[in-house]
mmCIF file of N, CA, C and O in Angstrom:
data_model
loop_
_atom_site.group_PDB
_atom_site.id
_atom_site.type_symbol
_atom_site.label_atom_id
_atom_site.label_comp_id
_atom_site.label_asym_id
_atom_site.label_seq_id
_atom_site.Cartn_x
_atom_site.Cartn_y
_atom_site.Cartn_z
ATOM 1 N N MET A 9 111.755 114.664 85.180
ATOM 2 C CA MET A 9 110.569 114.027 85.073
ATOM 3 C C MET A 9 110.441 116.097 84.268
ATOM 4 O O MET A 9 110.293 117.113 84.557
ATOM 5 N N ALA A 10 108.933 115.807 83.261
ATOM 6 C CA ALA A 10 108.229 116.630 83.308
ATOM 7 C C ALA A 10 107.545 116.991 83.859
ATOM 8 O O ALA A 10 106.752 116.581 84.082
ATOM 9 N N ASP A 11 107.329 118.553 83.411
ATOM 10 C CA ASP A 11 106.066 119.537 84.507
ATOM 11 C C ASP A 11 104.552 119.961 82.812
ATOM 12 O O ASP A 11 105.221 119.631 82.451
ATOM 13 N N LEU A 12 103.426 119.799 83.216
ATOM 14 C CA LEU A 12 102.750 120.018 83.075
ATOM 15 C C LEU A 12 102.479 121.243 82.801
ATOM 16 O O LEU A 12 103.858 121.939 83.654
ATOM 17 N N PRO A 13 102.480 121.433 81.968
ATOM 18 C CA PRO A 13 102.381 123.703 81.247
ATOM 19 C C PRO A 13 101.170 124.669 82.136
ATOM 20 O O PRO A 13 100.486 124.451 83.033
ATOM 21 N N LYS A 14 102.276 125.252 82.875
ATOM 22 C CA LYS A 14 101.498 126.395 83.426
ATOM 23 C C LYS A 14 99.993 127.291 83.316
ATOM 24 O O LYS A 14 99.307 126.543 83.802
ATOM 25 N N ALA A 15 100.287 127.213 82.014
ATOM 26 C CA ALA A 15 99.054 127.522 81.490
ATOM 27 C C ALA A 15 97.848 126.359 81.452
ATOM 28 O O ALA A 15 96.644 126.665 81.547
ATOM 29 N N THR A 16 98.255 125.683 81.161
ATOM 30 C CA THR A 16 97.408 124.973 80.943
ATOM 31 C C THR A 16 96.361 123.651 82.323
ATOM 32 O O THR A 16 95.411 124.079 82.669
ATOM 33 N N ILE A 17 97.727 124.296 83.873
ATOM 34 C CA ILE A 17 96.754 123.980 84.905
ATOM 35 C C ILE A 17 96.260 125.582 84.976
ATOM 36 O O ILE A 17 95.230 124.768 85.892
ATOM 37 N N LYS A 18 96.742 126.599 84.873
ATOM 38 C CA LYS A 18 95.908 127.375 84.855
ATOM 39 C C LYS A 18 94.500 127.476 84.309
ATOM 40 O O LYS A 18 93.077 128.090 85.525
ATOM 41 N N ARG A 19 94.140 126.516 83.168
ATOM 42 C CA ARG A 19 93.287 126.814 82.666
ATOM 43 C C ARG A 19 92.066 125.799 82.915
ATOM 44 O O ARG A 19 90.869 126.168 83.266
ATOM 45 N N VAL A 20 92.772 124.692 83.509
ATOM 46 C CA VAL A 20 92.512 124.138 84.254
ATOM 47 C C VAL A 20 91.391 124.506 85.213
ATOM 48 O O VAL A 20 89.562 124.718 85.401
ATOM 49 N N PHE A 21 92.070 125.414 86.358
ATOM 50 C CA PHE A 21 91.109 125.472 88.035
ATOM 51 C C PHE A 21 89.780 126.505 87.197
ATOM 52 O O PHE A 21 89.159 126.225 87.998
ATOM 53 N N LYS A 22 90.158 126.910 86.340
ATOM 54 C CA LYS A 22 89.189 128.402 85.668
ATOM 55 C C LYS A 22 87.873 128.067 85.380
ATOM 56 O O LYS A 22 86.785 128.073 85.268
ATOM 57 N N ASP A 23 88.320 126.371 84.409
ATOM 58 C CA ASP A 23 87.188 126.009 84.342
ATOM 59 C C ASP A 23 86.503 125.275 84.952
ATOM 60 O O ASP A 23 84.898 125.451 84.471
ATOM 61 N N ALA A 24 86.721 125.549 85.819
ATOM 62 C CA ALA A 24 86.142 124.446 87.364
ATOM 63 C C ALA A 24 85.329 125.168 87.883
ATOM 64 O O ALA A 24 84.677 125.111 88.761
ATOM 65 N N GLY A 25 86.079 126.955 87.675
ATOM 66 C CA GLY A 25 85.238 127.914 88.468
ATOM 67 C C GLY A 25 85.783 129.015 89.375
ATOM 68 O O GLY A 25 85.167 129.858 89.858
ATOM 69 N N ALA A 26 87.183 129.021 89.034
ATOM 70 C CA ALA A 26 87.859 129.874 90.090
ATOM 71 C C ALA A 26 88.023 130.952 89.101
ATOM 72 O O ALA A 26 88.379 131.297 88.491
ATOM 73 N N GLU A 27 87.982 132.441 89.744
ATOM 74 C CA GLU A 27 87.876 133.621 89.433
ATOM 75 C C GLU A 27 89.971 133.670 89.203
ATOM 76 O O GLU A 27 89.518 134.371 88.186
ATOM 77 N N ARG A 28 90.431 133.523 90.097
ATOM 78 C CA ARG A 28 91.877 133.609 89.896
ATOM 79 C C ARG A 28 93.002 132.706 90.142
ATOM 80 O O ARG A 28 91.950 131.888 91.810
ATOM 81 N N VAL A 29 93.683 133.049 89.991
ATOM 82 C CA VAL A 29 94.392 131.863 90.054
ATOM 83 C C VAL A 29 95.769 132.393 90.700
ATOM 84 O O VAL A 29 96.651 132.950 89.716
ATOM 85 N N SER A 30 96.424 131.413 91.751
ATOM 86 C CA SER A 30 98.054 132.534 92.172
ATOM 87 C C SER A 30 98.336 131.499 91.411
ATOM 88 O O SER A 30 98.194 130.134 90.724
ATOM 89 N N GLY A 31 100.313 132.336 91.051
ATOM 90 C CA GLY A 31 101.063 132.018 90.532
ATOM 91 C C GLY A 31 101.517 130.840 91.097
ATOM 92 O O GLY A 31 102.643 130.241 90.232
ATOM 93 N N ASP A 32 101.434 130.106 92.140
ATOM 94 C CA ASP A 32 102.159 128.262 93.243
ATOM 95 C C ASP A 32 101.353 127.982 92.542
ATOM 96 O O ASP A 32 101.429 126.266 92.842
ATOM 97 N N VAL A 33 100.299 127.707 91.999
ATOM 98 C CA VAL A 33 99.050 126.996 92.091
ATOM 99 C C VAL A 33 99.843 125.953 90.711
ATOM 100 O O VAL A 33 99.686 124.785 91.003
ATOM 101 N N PRO A 34 100.530 126.146 89.686
ATOM 102 C CA PRO A 34 101.331 125.240 88.918
ATOM 103 C C PRO A 34 103.016 123.977 89.421
ATOM 104 O O PRO A 34 102.322 123.314 89.413
ATOM 105 N N ASP A 35 103.214 125.093 90.332
ATOM 106 C CA ASP A 35 104.406 124.011 90.502
ATOM 107 C C ASP A 35 103.928 123.264 92.059
ATOM 108 O O ASP A 35 104.103 122.290 92.181
ATOM 109 N N ALA A 36 102.966 123.371 92.273
ATOM 110 C CA ALA A 36 101.916 122.573 93.811
ATOM 111 C C ALA A 36 101.676 121.488 93.682
ATOM 112 O O ALA A 36 102.153 120.337 93.617
ATOM 113 N N VAL A 37 100.798 121.737 92.505
ATOM 114 C CA VAL A 37 99.729 121.259 91.095
ATOM 115 C C VAL A 37 101.207 120.061 90.761
ATOM 116 O O VAL A 37 101.091 118.877 90.465
ATOM 117 N N ASN A 38 102.157 119.996 90.328
ATOM 118 C CA ASN A 38 102.791 119.395 89.006
ATOM 119 C C ASN A 38 103.674 119.009 90.449
ATOM 120 O O ASN A 38 103.654 117.302 90.071
ATOM 121 N N LYS A 39 104.094 119.214 92.150
ATOM 122 C CA LYS A 39 104.665 118.026 92.278
ATOM 123 C C LYS A 39 103.739 117.577 93.269
ATOM 124 O O LYS A 39 103.931 116.168 93.040
ATOM 125 N N ILE A 40 102.565 117.931 93.383
ATOM 126 C CA ILE A 40 101.017 116.935 93.712
ATOM 127 C C ILE A 40 101.431 115.391 92.007
ATOM 128 O O ILE A 40 101.186 114.361 93.034
ATOM 129 N N VAL A 41 101.417 115.163 91.104
ATOM 130 C CA VAL A 41 101.003 115.234 90.219
ATOM 131 C C VAL A 41 102.139 113.753 90.139
ATOM 132 O O VAL A 41 102.212 112.748 89.981
ATOM 133 N N LYS A 42 103.317 113.992 90.143
ATOM 134 C CA LYS A 42 104.809 113.606 90.446
ATOM 135 C C LYS A 42 104.271 113.408 91.874
ATOM 136 O O LYS A 42 105.112 111.293 91.677
ATOM 137 N N GLU A 43 104.218 112.913 92.893
ATOM 138 C CA GLU A 43 103.555 112.800 94.217
ATOM 139 C C GLU A 43 102.982 110.913 93.704
ATOM 140 O O GLU A 43 102.843 109.727 94.416
ATOM 141 N N MET A 44 101.568 111.150 92.927
ATOM 142 C CA MET A 44 100.641 109.827 92.275
ATOM 143 C C MET A 44 101.433 109.248 92.159
ATOM 144 O O MET A 44 100.659 108.758 91.967
ATOM 145 N N ALA A 45 102.002 109.667 91.257
ATOM 146 C CA ALA A 45 102.787 109.673 89.929
ATOM 147 C C ALA A 45 103.590 107.295 90.646
ATOM 148 O O ALA A 45 103.240 106.970 90.045
ATOM 149 N N ARG A 46 104.694 108.488 91.320
ATOM 150 C CA ARG A 46 105.337 107.573 92.202
ATOM 151 C C ARG A 46 104.576 106.257 93.056
ATOM 152 O O ARG A 46 104.716 105.654 92.697
ATOM 153 N N GLY A 47 103.127 106.990 93.219
ATOM 154 C CA GLY A 47 102.622 106.194 94.411
ATOM 155 C C GLY A 47 101.963 105.172 92.911
ATOM 156 O O GLY A 47 102.072 104.120 93.778
ATOM 157 N N ALA A 48 101.689 105.413 92.366
ATOM 158 C CA ALA A 48 100.627 104.549 91.205
ATOM 159 C C ALA A 48 102.130 103.416 90.840
ATOM 160 O O ALA A 48 101.634 102.148 90.657
ATOM 161 N N ILE A 49 102.990 103.619 90.238
ATOM 162 C CA ILE A 49 104.627 103.558 89.759
ATOM 163 C C ILE A 49 104.556 102.013 90.877
ATOM 164 O O ILE A 49 104.401 100.586 90.422
ATOM 165 N N ARG A 50 104.837 102.541 92.531
ATOM 166 C CA ARG A 50 105.068 101.269 93.621
ATOM 167 C C ARG A 50 104.284 100.590 93.474
ATOM 168 O O ARG A 50 104.253 99.131 93.632
ATOM 169 N N SER A 51 102.848 100.775 93.319
ATOM 170 C CA SER A 51 101.222 99.671 93.404
ATOM 171 C C SER A 51 101.978 99.323 92.445
ATOM 172 O O SER A 51 101.511 97.903 92.949
ATOM 173 N N CYS A 52 101.918 99.357 90.958
ATOM 174 C CA CYS A 52 101.878 98.498 90.221
ATOM 175 C C CYS A 52 102.784 97.957 90.229
ATOM 176 O O CYS A 52 103.246 96.446 89.852
ATOM 177 N N ALA A 53 104.563 98.117 90.483
ATOM 178 C CA ALA A 53 105.869 96.700 90.743
ATOM 179 C C ALA A 53 104.905 96.025 92.243
ATOM 180 O O ALA A 53 105.332 95.180 91.818
ATOM 181 N N ALA A 54 104.536 96.650 92.917
ATOM 182 C CA ALA A 54 104.096 95.853 94.177
ATOM 183 C C ALA A 54 103.552 94.439 93.867
ATOM 184 O O ALA A 54 103.422 93.005 93.995
ATOM 185 N N SER A 55 102.394 94.751 92.586
ATOM 186 C CA SER A 55 101.427 93.444 92.006
ATOM 187 C C SER A 55 102.104 93.333 91.230
ATOM 188 O O SER A 55 101.780 91.939 90.206
ATOM 189 N N GLY A 56 103.617 92.801 90.874
ATOM 190 C CA GLY A 56 104.365 92.448 89.892
ATOM 191 C C GLY A 56 104.075 92.789 88.446
ATOM 192 O O GLY A 56 104.118 91.885 87.435
ATOM 193 N N ARG A 57 103.630 93.687 88.465
ATOM 194 C CA ARG A 57 103.318 94.257 87.050
ATOM 195 C C ARG A 57 103.875 95.445 86.923
ATOM 196 O O ARG A 57 104.714 95.629 86.715
ATOM 197 N N LYS A 58 103.761 95.765 85.066
ATOM 198 C CA LYS A 58 105.562 96.698 84.674
ATOM 199 C C LYS A 58 104.482 98.075 83.849
ATOM 200 O O LYS A 58 104.240 99.357 83.814
ATOM 201 N N THR A 59 102.884 97.781 83.394
ATOM 202 C CA THR A 59 101.967 98.453 83.293
ATOM 203 C C THR A 59 101.010 99.681 84.028
ATOM 204 O O THR A 59 100.277 98.679 84.809
ATOM 205 N N VAL A 60 101.256 100.575 84.012
ATOM 206 C CA VAL A 60 100.583 101.270 85.044
ATOM 207 C C VAL A 60 99.157 101.480 84.893
ATOM 208 O O VAL A 60 98.825 101.301 83.790
ATOM 209 N N SER A 61 98.065 101.286 85.604
ATOM 210 C CA SER A 61 96.565 101.268 85.729
ATOM 211 C C SER A 61 95.683 102.858 86.323
ATOM 212 O O SER A 61 96.566 102.799 87.504
ATOM 213 N N ALA A 62 94.636 103.006 85.971
ATOM 214 C CA ALA A 62 93.781 103.690 86.471
ATOM 215 C C ALA A 62 93.605 103.253 88.236
ATOM 216 O O ALA A 62 93.826 104.154 89.650
ATOM 217 N N ASP A 63 93.882 101.551 88.440
ATOM 218 C CA ASP A 63 93.365 101.007 89.835
ATOM 219 C C ASP A 63 94.154 101.907 90.532
ATOM 220 O O ASP A 63 94.412 102.017 91.719
ATOM 221 N N ASP A 64 95.648 101.470 90.333
ATOM 222 C CA ASP A 64 96.802 101.985 90.571
ATOM 223 C C ASP A 64 96.524 103.421 91.663
ATOM 224 O O ASP A 64 97.194 103.910 92.438
ATOM 225 N N LEU A 65 96.814 104.250 90.046
ATOM 226 C CA LEU A 65 95.629 105.231 90.772
ATOM 227 C C LEU A 65 94.454 105.880 91.957
ATOM 228 O O LEU A 65 95.057 106.977 92.486
ATOM 229 N N ARG A 66 94.025 104.799 91.610
ATOM 230 C CA ARG A 66 92.822 104.765 92.343
ATOM 231 C C ARG A 66 93.405 104.760 94.345
ATOM 232 O O ARG A 66 92.601 105.263 94.828
ATOM 233 N N LEU A 67 94.366 103.931 94.302
ATOM 234 C CA LEU A 67 95.349 102.831 95.645
ATOM 235 C C LEU A 67 95.921 104.534 96.532
ATOM 236 O O LEU A 67 95.713 104.365 97.351
ATOM 237 N N VAL A 68 95.781 105.720 95.287
ATOM 238 C CA VAL A 68 96.676 106.486 96.322
ATOM 239 C C VAL A 68 96.077 107.761 96.234
ATOM 240 O O VAL A 68 96.616 108.636 97.057
ATOM 241 N N VAL A 69 95.003 108.479 95.182
ATOM 242 C CA VAL A 69 94.126 109.459 95.071
ATOM 243 C C VAL A 69 92.864 109.018 95.594
ATOM 244 O O VAL A 69 91.735 107.383 94.914
ATOM 245 N N VAL A 70 92.102 109.648 96.544
ATOM 246 C CA VAL A 70 90.382 109.087 96.321
ATOM 247 C C VAL A 70 89.377 110.103 95.239
ATOM 248 O O VAL A 70 89.841 111.557 95.398
ATOM 249 N N VAL A 71 89.410 109.672 95.144
ATOM 250 C CA VAL A 71 88.031 110.074 93.610
ATOM 251 C C VAL A 71 87.225 110.119 94.277
ATOM 252 O O VAL A 71 86.057 108.846 94.983
ATOM 253 N N GLN A 72 86.320 111.066 94.025
ATOM 254 C CA GLN A 72 84.594 111.952 94.519
ATOM 255 C C GLN A 72 84.250 111.942 92.882
ATOM 256 O O GLN A 72 84.102 111.953 92.017
#
């Protein structure tokens, strides 16, 4: 499975207002994103569909 680039993840956190971002954050984000993707895929399959939708992702993640 492909990982999101570390620099991109750090930039997202900085754009969100973080002054500094620890070096272990990108690895943690990639792990979390993969788990979210797996959950969304399971939701999609349970519904008998092949296309993952934003609704599948919402079932896995609480959107604020």
